PDB file of C-alpha atoms in Angstrom:
ATOM      1  CA  MET Z  31    -154.754 131.718 -32.799  1.00  0.00           C
ATOM      2  CA  ILE Z  32    -156.218 131.773 -36.297  1.00  0.00           C
ATOM      3  CA  ARG Z  33    -159.025 134.270 -36.781  1.00  0.00           C
ATOM      4  CA  GLU Z  34    -161.277 134.813 -39.755  1.00  0.00           C
ATOM      5  CA  LEU Z  35    -160.644 138.104 -41.581  1.00  0.00           C
ATOM      6  CA  VAL Z  36    -163.803 139.917 -42.657  1.00  0.00           C
ATOM      7  CA  PHE Z  37    -163.683 143.024 -44.843  1.00  0.00           C
ATOM      8  CA  ARG Z  38    -166.756 145.262 -44.778  1.00  0.00           C
ATOM      9  CA  ALA Z  39    -167.933 146.665 -48.116  1.00  0.00           C
ATOM     10  CA  GLU Z  40    -166.705 150.124 -47.110  1.00  0.00           C
ATOM     11  CA  ALA Z  41    -163.168 148.808 -46.555  1.00  0.00           C
ATOM     12  CA  GLU Z  42    -163.167 147.068 -49.924  1.00  0.00           C
ATOM     13  CA  LYS Z  43    -164.323 150.317 -51.568  1.00  0.00           C
ATOM     14  CA  ASP Z  44    -161.581 152.237 -49.727  1.00  0.00           C
ATOM     15  CA  LEU Z  45    -158.955 149.825 -51.084  1.00  0.00           C
ATOM     16  CA  GLU Z  46    -160.325 150.123 -54.628  1.00  0.00           C
ATOM     17  CA  ASP Z  47    -160.208 153.935 -54.398  1.00  0.00           C
ATOM     18  CA  ILE Z  48    -156.638 153.833 -53.062  1.00  0.00           C
ATOM     19  CA  GLN Z  49    -155.614 151.499 -55.869  1.00  0.00           C
ATOM     20  CA  ASP Z  50    -157.173 153.770 -58.511  1.00  0.00           C
ATOM     21  CA  TYR Z  51    -155.526 156.855 -57.005  1.00  0.00           C
ATOM     22  CA  TYR Z  52    -152.009 155.407 -56.879  1.00  0.00           C
ATOM     23  CA  ASN Z  53    -152.347 153.727 -60.293  1.00  0.00           C
ATOM     24  CA  GLU Z  54    -152.971 157.166 -61.817  1.00  0.00           C
ATOM     25  CA  ILE Z  55    -149.749 158.451 -60.270  1.00  0.00           C
ATOM     26  CA  LEU Z  56    -147.473 155.430 -60.738  1.00  0.00           C
ATOM     27  CA  PRO Z  57    -148.407 151.724 -60.632  1.00  0.00           C
ATOM     28  CA  SER Z  58    -145.267 150.812 -58.691  1.00  0.00           C
ATOM     29  CA  ILE Z  59    -146.529 152.988 -55.809  1.00  0.00           C
ATOM     30  CA  THR Z  60    -149.677 150.853 -55.763  1.00  0.00           C
ATOM     31  CA  ASP Z  61    -147.523 147.741 -55.397  1.00  0.00           C
ATOM     32  CA  LYS Z  62    -145.616 149.309 -52.498  1.00  0.00           C
ATOM     33  CA  PHE Z  63    -148.845 150.377 -50.807  1.00  0.00           C
ATOM     34  CA  PHE Z  64    -150.368 146.892 -50.944  1.00  0.00           C
ATOM     35  CA  LYS Z  65    -147.112 145.266 -49.820  1.00  0.00           C
ATOM     36  CA  GLU Z  66    -147.161 147.469 -46.729  1.00  0.00           C
ATOM     37  CA  PHE Z  67    -150.928 146.974 -46.289  1.00  0.00           C
ATOM     38  CA  PHE Z  68    -150.568 143.176 -46.214  1.00  0.00           C
ATOM     39  CA  GLU Z  69    -147.578 143.391 -43.862  1.00  0.00           C
ATOM     40  CA  THR Z  70    -149.697 145.500 -41.485  1.00  0.00           C
ATOM     41  CA  MET Z  71    -152.605 143.056 -41.841  1.00  0.00           C
ATOM     42  CA  GLN Z  72    -150.278 140.221 -40.829  1.00  0.00           C
ATOM     43  CA  PHE Z  73    -149.209 142.277 -37.822  1.00  0.00           C
ATOM     44  CA  ILE Z  74    -152.889 142.813 -36.881  1.00  0.00           C
ATOM     45  CA  GLU Z  75    -153.554 139.071 -37.183  1.00  0.00           C
ATOM     46  CA  ASP Z  76    -150.563 138.225 -34.985  1.00  0.00           C
ATOM     47  CA  THR Z  77    -151.182 140.856 -32.264  1.00  0.00           C
ATOM     48  CA  PRO Z  78    -154.636 142.435 -32.681  1.00  0.00           C
ATOM     49  CA  GLN Z  79    -154.765 143.935 -29.193  1.00  0.00           C
ATOM     50  CA  LEU Z  80    -151.537 145.879 -29.586  1.00  0.00           C
ATOM     51  CA  PHE Z  81    -153.303 148.990 -30.884  1.00  0.00           C
ATOM     52  CA  GLN Z  82    -155.495 150.931 -28.483  1.00  0.00           C
ATOM     53  CA  VAL Z  83    -159.259 151.217 -28.854  1.00  0.00           C
ATOM     54  CA  ARG Z  84    -159.976 154.617 -30.403  1.00  0.00           C
ATOM     55  CA  TYR Z  85    -163.775 154.775 -30.784  1.00  0.00           C
ATOM     56  CA  ARG Z  86    -166.761 152.400 -30.423  1.00  0.00           C
ATOM     57  CA  GLY Z  87    -164.433 149.454 -29.816  1.00  0.00           C
ATOM     58  CA  ILE Z  88    -162.533 150.088 -33.047  1.00  0.00           C
ATOM     59  CA  ARG Z  89    -158.751 150.004 -33.135  1.00  0.00           C
ATOM     60  CA  ILE Z  90    -156.609 151.776 -35.741  1.00  0.00           C
ATOM     61  CA  ALA Z  91    -153.373 150.304 -37.076  1.00  0.00           C
ATOM     62  CA  PRO Z  92    -151.342 152.918 -38.988  1.00  0.00           C
ATOM     63  CA  LEU Z  93    -149.314 152.078 -42.054  1.00  0.00           C
ATOM     64  CA  TYR Z  94    -145.685 153.079 -41.677  1.00  0.00           C
ATOM     65  CA  ARG Z  95    -144.890 154.842 -44.979  1.00  0.00           C
ATOM     66  CA  PHE Z  96    -148.348 155.675 -46.271  1.00  0.00           C
ATOM     67  CA  PRO Z  97    -150.794 158.039 -44.516  1.00  0.00           C
ATOM     68  CA  TYR Z  98    -153.518 155.447 -43.956  1.00  0.00           C
ATOM     69  CA  GLY Z  99    -154.963 153.664 -40.963  1.00  0.00           C
ATOM     70  CA  ILE Z 100    -156.721 150.292 -40.874  1.00  0.00           C
ATOM     71  CA  HIS Z 101    -159.836 150.536 -38.685  1.00  0.00           C
ATOM     72  CA  TYR Z 102    -160.775 147.158 -37.215  1.00  0.00           C
ATOM     73  CA  LYS Z 103    -162.450 145.268 -34.383  1.00  0.00           C
ATOM     74  CA  GLU Z 104    -161.297 141.948 -33.063  1.00  0.00           C
ATOM     75  CA  SER Z 105    -163.115 139.160 -31.292  1.00  0.00           C
ATOM     76  CA  LYS Z 106    -162.146 135.627 -30.347  1.00  0.00           C
ATOM     77  CA  SER Z 107    -163.086 134.199 -33.727  1.00  0.00           C
ATOM     78  CA  LYS Z 108    -162.663 137.026 -36.243  1.00  0.00           C
ATOM     79  CA  ILE Z 109    -161.133 140.366 -37.134  1.00  0.00           C
ATOM     80  CA  THR Z 110    -163.446 142.753 -38.953  1.00  0.00           C
ATOM     81  CA  ILE Z 111    -161.893 145.473 -41.107  1.00  0.00           C
ATOM     82  CA  TYR Z 112    -164.275 148.431 -41.200  1.00  0.00           C
ATOM     83  CA  ARG Z 113    -162.350 151.073 -43.151  1.00  0.00           C
ATOM     84  CA  VAL Z 114    -158.939 151.948 -44.562  1.00  0.00           C
ATOM     85  CA  LEU Z 115    -158.834 155.727 -44.212  1.00  0.00           C
ATOM     86  CA  HIS Z 116    -156.374 158.451 -45.087  1.00  0.00           C
ATOM     87  CA  THR Z 117    -155.119 160.032 -41.884  1.00  0.00           C
ATOM     88  CA  LYS Z 118    -154.815 163.567 -43.269  1.00  0.00           C
ATOM     89  CA  ARG Z 119    -158.214 163.982 -44.943  1.00  0.00           C
ATOM     90  CA  TYR Z 120    -161.566 164.894 -43.490  1.00  0.00           C
ATOM     91  CA  PHE Z 121    -164.572 162.894 -44.669  1.00  0.00           C
ATOM     92  CA  LYS Z 122    -168.188 163.955 -44.398  1.00  0.00           C
TER      93      LYS Z 122
END
């Protein structure tokens, strides 16, 4: 089933911040991060209910090599990406 992917503004900002952070270290790391991010997004599109609901109906799909999780909700017609958060940091 094909679902529309919707990125909230917060998720887009998270991805921009991640890109800036890894570009300062080494641009090739940025490429590896986004390769893994898009592979995980494809996995979410194919099997969105695989990951358990963690809070308020939101599921979290972890990236394998990078310490980030994709926070999303799925419905019959779309998948909404709410945040892409570092799993080891605390945000206020």
